[in-house]
Coordinates of C-alpha atoms and ligand atoms in Angstrom, one line a residue:
X1 CA 0.0 0.0 0.0
X2 CA 1.6 3.2 -1.0
X3 CA 0.9 6.9 -1.1
X4 CA -2.4 7.0 0.8
X5 CA -3.9 4.3 -1.2
X6 CA -6.5 2.4 0.8
X7 CA -6.7 -1.4 0.9
X8 CA -8.6 -3.2 -1.9
X9 CA -12.2 -3.8 -0.8
X10 CA -12.1 -0.8 1.6
X11 CA -15.7 0.5 1.9
X12 CA -16.5 4.2 1.5
X13 CA -19.9 5.3 2.6
X14 CA -22.0 7.9 4.4
X15 CA -24.3 7.7 7.3
X16 CA -27.6 9.1 8.6
X17 CA -30.3 8.2 11.1
X18 CA -34.0 7.9 10.9
X19 CA -35.2 10.7 13.2
X20 CA -32.6 13.1 11.8
X21 CA -33.7 12.8 8.2
X22 CA -37.0 11.0 7.6
X23 CA -39.8 13.3 8.7
X24 CA -43.2 11.7 8.2
X25 CA -43.3 11.5 11.9
X26 CA -46.9 10.4 12.1
X27 CA -47.5 8.8 8.7
X28 CA -48.4 5.3 7.6
X29 CA -49.1 4.0 11.1
X30 CA -45.9 5.1 12.8
X31 CA -46.1 5.4 16.6
X32 CA -44.7 8.3 18.6
X33 CA -41.0 8.1 19.6
X34 CA -39.3 9.7 22.5
X35 CA -37.7 12.2 20.1
X36 CA -41.2 13.2 18.8
X37 CA -42.3 13.8 22.3
X38 CA -39.0 15.6 23.3
X39 CA -38.8 17.9 20.3
X40 CA -42.5 18.8 20.7
X41 CA -41.9 19.9 24.2
X42 CA -41.1 23.7 24.2
X43 CA -37.6 24.6 25.3
X44 CA -35.9 21.3 24.5
X45 CA -34.5 22.1 21.1
X46 CA -32.3 25.2 20.8
X47 CA -33.9 26.6 17.6
X48 CA -37.4 25.3 18.5
X49 CA -37.6 22.9 15.6
X50 CA -38.6 19.3 15.4
X51 CA -37.9 16.3 13.2
X52 CA -41.5 16.3 11.9
X53 CA -40.4 17.0 8.3
X54 CA -36.6 17.1 8.6
X55 CA -35.2 16.2 5.1
X56 CA -38.4 14.6 4.1
X57 CA -36.4 11.5 3.2
X58 CA -39.4 9.3 3.8
X59 CA -40.9 10.7 0.6
X60 CA -37.7 11.6 -1.2
X61 CA -35.5 8.5 -0.6
X62 CA -35.5 7.6 -4.3
X63 CA -33.9 10.9 -5.3
X64 CA -31.5 10.6 -2.4
X65 CA -30.3 7.2 -3.5
X66 CA -29.8 8.6 -7.0
X67 CA -27.5 11.3 -5.5
X68 CA -25.6 8.6 -3.5
X69 CA -25.1 6.6 -6.7
X70 CA -23.8 9.7 -8.5
X71 CA -21.3 10.1 -5.7
X72 CA -20.1 6.6 -6.2
X73 CA -20.9 5.7 -2.6
X74 CA -20.3 2.0 -2.0
X75 CA -22.3 1.8 1.3
X76 CA -24.9 3.7 3.1
X77 CA -25.5 3.4 6.8
X78 CA -29.1 4.3 7.9
X79 CA -31.2 3.5 10.9
X80 CA -34.7 2.0 11.4
X81 CA -37.3 3.9 13.3
X82 CA -38.5 1.3 15.8
X83 CA -42.0 3.0 16.2
X84 CA -42.6 2.7 12.4
X85 CA -42.2 -1.0 12.8
X86 CA -43.9 -1.6 16.2
X87 CA -46.0 1.4 16.9
X88 CA -46.8 0.0 20.4
X89 CA -43.2 -0.9 21.0
X90 CA -44.1 -4.6 20.9
X91 CA -46.8 -6.8 19.4
X92 CA -48.6 -5.6 16.4
X93 CA -46.2 -5.1 13.4
X94 CA -46.9 -2.2 11.0
X95 CA -46.3 -3.6 7.6
X96 CA -46.2 -0.1 6.0
X97 CA -43.2 0.7 8.1
X98 CA -41.3 -2.4 7.1
X99 CA -42.2 -1.8 3.5
X100 CA -40.6 1.6 3.6
X101 CA -37.2 0.1 4.6
X102 CA -37.7 -2.7 2.1
X103 CA -38.1 -0.2 -0.7
X104 CA -35.1 1.8 0.5
X105 CA -33.0 -1.3 0.7
X106 CA -34.0 -2.5 -2.8
X107 CA -33.3 0.9 -4.2
X108 CA -29.8 0.9 -2.6
X109 CA -29.0 -2.6 -3.9
X110 CA -30.2 -1.7 -7.4
X111 CA -27.7 1.2 -7.2
X112 CA -25.0 -1.1 -6.1
X113 CA -24.8 0.5 -2.6
X114 CA -24.4 -1.9 0.3
X115 CA -26.9 -1.1 3.1
X116 CA -25.6 -1.0 6.7
X117 CA -28.6 -1.0 9.0
X118 CA -28.5 0.4 12.5
X119 CA -31.4 -0.9 14.6
X120 CA -31.3 1.7 17.4
X121 CA -30.3 5.3 16.8
X122 CA -32.2 6.7 19.7
X123 CA -35.9 6.8 18.6
X124 CA -37.4 4.5 21.3
X125 CA -41.2 4.1 21.0
X126 CA -42.7 6.6 23.6
X127 CA -45.0 3.9 24.9
X128 CA -41.9 1.9 26.1
X129 CA -40.6 5.0 27.8
X130 CA -43.9 5.4 29.5
X131 CA -43.3 1.9 30.9
X132 CA -39.9 2.9 32.3
X133 CA -37.8 3.1 29.2
X134 CA -34.2 1.8 29.1
X135 CA -33.8 1.7 32.9
X136 CA -36.5 -1.0 32.9
X137 CA -35.1 -4.4 32.2
X138 CA -38.2 -5.2 30.1
X139 CA -36.6 -3.0 27.4
X140 CA -34.2 -5.8 26.7
X141 CA -37.0 -8.3 25.6
X142 CA -38.7 -5.5 23.7
X143 CA -35.5 -4.7 21.7
X144 CA -34.9 -8.4 20.9
X145 CA -38.4 -8.7 19.6
X146 CA -38.0 -5.6 17.4
X147 CA -34.6 -6.8 16.2
X148 CA -36.1 -10.2 15.3
X149 CA -39.0 -8.6 13.3
X150 CA -36.7 -6.3 11.3
X151 CA -33.9 -8.9 10.6
X152 CA -36.5 -11.5 9.6
X153 CA -37.9 -9.1 7.0
X154 CA -34.7 -7.5 5.7
X155 CA -32.3 -10.4 6.5
X156 CA -32.1 -11.8 3.0
X157 CA -31.0 -8.4 1.6
X158 CA -29.2 -6.7 4.4
X159 CA -25.9 -8.3 5.5
X160 CA -24.5 -5.6 7.7
X161 CA -26.2 -4.9 11.0
X162 CA -25.4 -2.5 13.9
X163 CA -27.4 -3.2 17.0
X164 CA -26.9 0.1 18.8
X165 CA -25.5 3.5 17.9
X166 CA -23.6 5.2 20.7
X167 CA -25.1 3.6 23.9
X168 CA -23.1 6.2 26.0
X169 CA -25.0 9.1 24.4
X170 CA -28.3 7.3 24.5
X171 CA -28.0 6.4 28.1
X172 CA -26.2 9.4 29.7
X173 CA -27.6 12.3 27.6
X174 CA -31.1 10.7 27.8
X175 CA -31.1 9.7 31.5
X176 CA -28.4 11.5 33.4
X177 CA -27.8 14.9 31.7
X178 CA -31.3 15.2 30.3
X179 CA -30.4 17.2 27.2
X180 CA -31.5 14.3 24.9
X181 CA -34.8 12.4 24.9
X182 CA -36.4 11.4 27.1
X183 CA -34.8 14.2 29.1
X184 CA -34.7 12.5 32.5
X185 CA -32.0 13.5 35.0
X186 CA -32.3 11.0 37.8
X187 CA -29.2 9.9 39.5
X188 CA -28.0 6.4 38.6
X189 CA -30.6 5.8 35.9
X190 CA -28.1 6.1 33.1
X191 CA -26.1 3.2 34.4
X192 CA -29.2 1.0 34.3
X193 CA -30.1 2.3 30.9
X194 CA -26.6 1.6 29.6
X195 CA -26.6 -1.9 31.0
X196 CA -29.8 -2.7 29.3
X197 CA -28.6 -1.4 26.0
X198 CA -25.6 -3.7 26.3
X199 CA -27.6 -6.8 27.3
X200 CA -30.1 -6.1 24.5
X201 CA -27.1 -5.9 22.1
X202 CA -25.8 -9.3 23.4
X203 CA -29.1 -11.0 23.2
X204 CA -30.0 -9.7 19.8
X205 CA -26.8 -10.7 18.0
X206 CA -27.6 -14.4 17.7
X207 CA -31.2 -13.6 16.7
X208 CA -30.0 -11.3 13.9
X209 CA -27.5 -14.0 12.8
X210 CA -30.3 -16.6 12.7
X211 CA -32.4 -14.4 10.5
X212 CA -29.7 -13.1 8.2
X213 CA -27.4 -15.9 6.9
X214 CA -23.8 -14.9 6.5
X215 CA -24.4 -11.4 7.9
X216 CA -21.8 -9.3 9.8
X217 CA -23.2 -8.0 13.1
X218 CA -21.6 -5.4 15.4
X219 CA -22.2 -2.4 17.6
X220 CA -21.1 1.2 17.2
X221 CA -19.5 3.2 20.1
X222 CA -18.7 6.8 20.2
X223 CA -15.2 7.4 21.5
X224 CA -13.4 10.6 22.1
X225 CA -9.7 11.0 22.9
X226 CA -9.4 12.0 26.5
X227 CA -6.2 14.0 27.1
X228 CA -4.9 15.2 30.5
X229 CA -4.6 19.0 30.6
X230 CA -1.1 18.7 32.2
X231 CA 1.3 16.0 33.3
X232 CA 0.1 16.5 37.0
X233 CA -1.0 13.3 38.7
X234 CA -4.4 14.8 39.4
X235 CA -5.0 15.8 35.7
X236 CA -3.8 12.4 34.5
X237 CA -6.2 10.6 36.9
X238 CA -9.1 12.8 35.8
X239 CA -8.4 12.0 32.2
X240 CA -8.4 8.4 33.0
X241 CA -11.7 8.8 34.7
X242 CA -13.1 10.6 31.7
X243 CA -11.9 7.8 29.5
X244 CA -13.6 5.3 31.8
X245 CA -16.8 7.2 31.7
X246 CA -17.1 7.7 28.0
X247 CA -15.0 4.9 26.5
X248 CA -14.1 2.0 28.7
X249 CA -17.5 1.6 30.4
X250 CA -18.7 0.2 27.0
X251 CA -15.6 -1.0 25.4
X252 CA -14.5 -3.2 28.2
X253 CA -17.7 -5.3 28.7
X254 CA -18.3 -5.9 25.0
X255 CA -14.7 -7.2 24.8
X256 CA -15.2 -9.6 27.8
X257 CA -13.5 -7.4 30.4
X258 CA -16.7 -6.7 32.5
X259 CA -17.0 -3.1 33.8
X260 CA -13.8 -1.4 34.7
X261 CA -13.1 -1.6 38.5
X262 CA -12.0 2.0 38.9
X263 CA -15.3 3.2 37.4
X264 CA -17.4 0.8 39.4
X265 CA -15.8 2.3 42.6
X266 CA -16.4 5.8 41.3
X267 CA -20.0 5.3 40.4
X268 CA -20.6 3.4 43.6
X269 CA -19.6 6.5 45.5
X270 CA -21.2 9.0 43.3
X271 CA -24.6 7.3 42.7
X272 CA -24.6 5.1 45.8
X273 CA -25.2 2.4 43.2
X274 CA -25.6 -1.2 44.3
X275 CA -25.4 -2.5 40.7
X276 CA -28.4 -4.7 41.4
X277 CA -29.3 -4.4 37.8
X278 CA -26.5 -6.8 36.8
X279 CA -27.9 -10.3 36.6
X280 CA -26.1 -13.6 36.5
X281 CA -24.8 -14.3 33.0
X282 CA -25.1 -10.7 31.8
X283 CA -21.4 -10.2 31.2
X284 CA -21.3 -13.4 29.0
X285 CA -24.3 -12.1 27.1
X286 CA -22.7 -8.7 26.5
X287 CA -19.4 -10.2 25.4
X288 CA -21.1 -12.1 22.5
X289 CA -18.6 -12.4 19.7
X290 CA -19.3 -9.9 16.9
X291 CA -17.9 -9.4 13.5
X292 CA -16.8 -5.8 13.8
X293 CA -16.9 -2.8 15.9
X294 CA -18.2 0.6 14.6
X295 CA -16.3 3.7 15.8
X296 CA -17.8 7.1 15.8
X297 CA -15.0 9.7 16.2
X298 CA -15.2 13.5 16.1
X299 CA -12.9 15.2 18.6
X300 CA -10.8 15.1 21.8
X301 CA -11.5 16.3 25.3
X302 CA -8.9 17.9 27.4
X303 CA -9.5 17.1 31.1
X304 CA -8.3 19.1 34.1
X305 CA -8.8 18.1 37.7
X306 CA -9.6 21.6 38.8
X307 CA -12.6 21.7 36.4
X308 CA -14.2 18.6 37.8
X309 CA -17.6 19.2 39.2
X310 CA -19.8 16.9 41.3
X311 CA -16.9 14.4 41.1
X312 CA -17.4 14.0 37.4
X313 CA -14.7 15.0 34.9
X314 CA -15.6 18.1 32.9
X315 CA -14.2 18.3 29.5
X316 CA -13.0 21.4 27.8
X317 CA -11.6 21.9 24.3
X318 CA -8.1 23.0 24.2
X319 CA -7.7 25.5 21.4
X320 CA -10.4 28.1 20.5
X321 CA -9.4 28.5 16.9
X322 CA -9.1 24.9 15.8
X323 CA -12.8 24.1 16.1
X324 CA -15.8 23.3 14.0
X325 CA -19.1 25.3 14.2
X326 CA -20.4 23.0 17.0
X327 CA -17.3 24.0 19.0
X328 CA -15.6 20.6 18.8
X329 CA -11.8 20.6 18.5
X330 CA -10.3 19.2 15.3
X331 CA -7.9 16.5 16.4
X332 CA -7.2 13.8 13.8
X333 CA -4.4 12.5 16.0
X334 CA -7.1 11.2 18.4
X335 CA -8.6 9.1 15.6
X336 CA -5.2 7.6 14.9
X337 CA -4.6 6.8 18.6
X338 CA -8.0 5.3 19.2
X339 CA -7.8 3.1 16.1
X340 CA -4.5 1.8 17.4
X341 CA -5.9 1.2 20.8
X342 CA -8.9 -0.7 19.5
X343 CA -6.6 -3.1 17.7
X344 CA -3.4 -3.3 19.9
X345 CA -5.1 -3.1 23.3
X346 CA -8.4 -4.8 22.5
X347 CA -7.5 -7.0 19.5
X348 CA -10.7 -6.0 17.7
X349 CA -10.6 -8.0 14.4
X350 CA -12.4 -5.6 12.2
X351 CA -13.3 -1.9 12.6
X352 CA -15.5 0.4 10.6
X353 CA -15.5 4.1 11.2
X354 CA -19.2 4.4 11.2
X355 CA -19.2 8.2 11.7
X356 CA -16.8 11.0 11.3
X357 CA -17.5 14.5 10.0
X358 CA -17.7 18.2 10.8
X359 CA -20.3 20.8 11.3
X360 CA -19.9 23.9 9.2
X361 CA -22.6 26.3 8.1
X362 CA -21.2 27.2 4.7
X363 CA -24.1 27.5 2.2
X364 CA -24.5 28.1 -1.5
X365 CA -22.7 31.0 -3.1
X366 CA -24.1 33.2 -5.9
X367 CA -23.4 30.4 -8.4
X368 CA -25.2 27.8 -6.3
X369 CA -22.0 26.1 -5.3
X370 CA -21.2 25.2 -1.7
X371 CA -17.5 25.8 -1.1
X372 CA -17.1 24.0 2.2
X373 CA -13.3 24.0 2.2
X374 CA -13.1 23.6 6.0
X375 CA -15.1 20.3 5.9
X376 CA -13.0 19.0 3.1
X377 CA -9.9 19.8 5.1
X378 CA -11.3 18.1 8.2
X379 CA -12.1 15.0 6.2
X380 CA -8.7 14.9 4.5
X381 CA -6.9 15.1 7.8
X382 CA -9.0 12.3 9.3
X383 CA -8.7 10.1 6.3
X384 CA -4.9 10.6 6.5
X385 CA -5.0 9.6 10.2
X386 CA -7.0 6.5 9.4
X387 CA -4.5 5.6 6.6
X388 CA -1.6 5.9 9.1
X389 CA -3.4 3.5 11.4
X390 CA -4.0 1.0 8.6
X391 CA -0.3 1.2 7.8
X392 CA 0.3 0.0 11.4
X393 CA -1.8 -3.1 10.7
X394 CA -5.1 -1.8 12.2
X395 CA -7.9 -3.8 10.4
X396 CA -10.0 -0.8 9.3
X397 CA -12.4 -2.0 6.7
X398 CA -14.5 1.1 5.9
X399 CA -15.3 4.7 6.5
X400 CA -18.7 6.4 6.7
X401 CA -18.8 10.1 6.6
X402 CA -21.3 11.8 8.8
X403 CA -23.4 12.8 7.2
X404 CA -24.8 12.2 3.7
X405 CA -26.8 15.4 4.1
X406 CA -27.5 18.2 6.5
X407 CA -30.1 17.1 9.0
X408 CA -31.7 17.5 12.4
X409 CA -28.8 17.7 14.9
X410 CA -30.8 16.7 18.0
X411 CA -30.9 19.3 20.7
X412 CA -29.2 21.8 18.4
X413 CA -32.0 21.5 15.8
X414 CA -31.1 22.5 12.3
X415 CA -28.4 25.1 13.4
X416 CA -25.6 22.6 12.9
X417 CA -24.9 21.2 9.4
X418 CA -22.9 18.1 9.2
X419 CA -23.8 17.1 5.6
X420 CA -21.7 16.8 2.6
X421 CA -24.9 17.5 0.8
X422 CA -26.6 20.9 1.4
X423 CA -30.3 20.8 2.3
X424 CA -32.5 23.8 1.8
X425 CA -35.2 23.1 4.4
X426 CA -37.7 25.4 2.8
X427 CA -37.6 23.8 -0.7
X428 CA -35.9 20.4 0.2
X429 CA -33.5 21.1 -2.6
X430 CA -30.2 19.1 -2.2
X431 CA -26.8 20.5 -3.5
X432 CA -23.7 18.4 -3.4
X433 CA -21.1 20.5 -1.5
X434 CA -17.5 20.7 -2.6
X435 CA -16.5 18.2 0.0
X436 CA -18.9 15.7 -1.6
X437 CA -17.4 16.2 -5.0
X438 CA -14.0 15.8 -3.5
X439 CA -15.2 12.6 -1.7
X440 CA -16.4 11.3 -5.0
X441 CA -12.9 11.4 -6.3
X442 CA -11.4 9.8 -3.1
X443 CA -13.9 6.9 -3.6
X444 CA -13.1 6.6 -7.3
X445 CA -9.4 6.5 -6.6
X446 CA -9.7 4.5 -3.3
X447 CA -7.2 6.9 -1.8
X448 CA -6.0 10.4 -1.4
Ligands
IFM1 O1 -25.7 13.7 14.6 C1 -25.0 12.9 15.5 C2 -25.3 11.4 15.3 O2 -26.7 11.2 15.4 C3 -24.6 10.6 16.3 N1 -23.2 10.8 16.3 C4 -22.8 12.2 16.4 C5 -23.5 13.0 15.3 C6 -23.0 14.5 15.4 O3 -23.4 15.0 16.7

């Protein structure tokens, strides 16, 4: 491999998620999700918007797939809206919901684009939240039932499955910090929620495999590089704690290491947590062998002991200049180091970068072109970091840019634009940004 050429069979794709792009929030029998409820609650979304219409992808998916084909995308990662499939969370299946994803899948396959399906990207049926949500152990059975229904239906055509997207974000932002749906802030709930995500992952993997012969199944974790603000023992310890909080709490158990002891002690003190939600056999279930791990990487955190509040590490971004519009530091070195860690420390046999990208607001110029030079530069730096890791032997098999198009960025609403495709939310016009045109070339040449 020379000169930033990527390995043969390397997969280049883009990613999205259901709530962020689909719209059609109450059409064709879909039930309410926790994000419908949350975004409809005044004050929860910074710009007061909702995902009711979003990119209207539910109605425009055919045109969107044509754009993907024109870009030469080899794979597309999308998620399924659970309440479209099971409006009541469990039980009655909504065939129209399944049919939508069946049509999308067929369209992708006809365009020679490999579908990567994420089962859970945060839109839990509200009815399950009303029964306790993820902190309730019943959520595990509900998820397995849902995974069974979807993989039975799509399993002949979809051969790449991701059980969960970013369980850290789903559990902690949803149940501890409260800035994501369902917006609860009760002490200790996030640990229960996180545990049930992981058990549901472990229980669903064999079910998906049984329904989808020869499929690859994995889970996607968000990881950020946690750097100590100085070489002081206190800062180093805080950075280690931040790493335990965001990264190791998930990475360790899925790799058969149970929960990290330093963090168990920390949470025990902080939340007075008895860990009674861990049942016999759970760690074996969670450590089910998978085919790959998905990594979502965006930035690093710099951690200083003096900034810790409430005995939890607070993270700050180091340089003010080197940031994207969402205020996240650009730190490609962190991607390089995390990829090395996943392979050399955890021996993960296959890795996909299932998300990486940048938020910049650059819009169309007077000629209708979108010159998003800064996003292009961000991507180039991160592709280069990934390439360096591959040169070390890291088994990186693919790269999914977040995101195929601008979309609803959760609590930020539409203020943050991560797309390589511009979306005019008034007209739903799409314009390929310069970064997309550049990406097309990277894909065609399989390298930089
Ligand atoms: O938009 C999100 C995505 O849903 C999950 N990963 C991070 C992205 C940017 O915040």
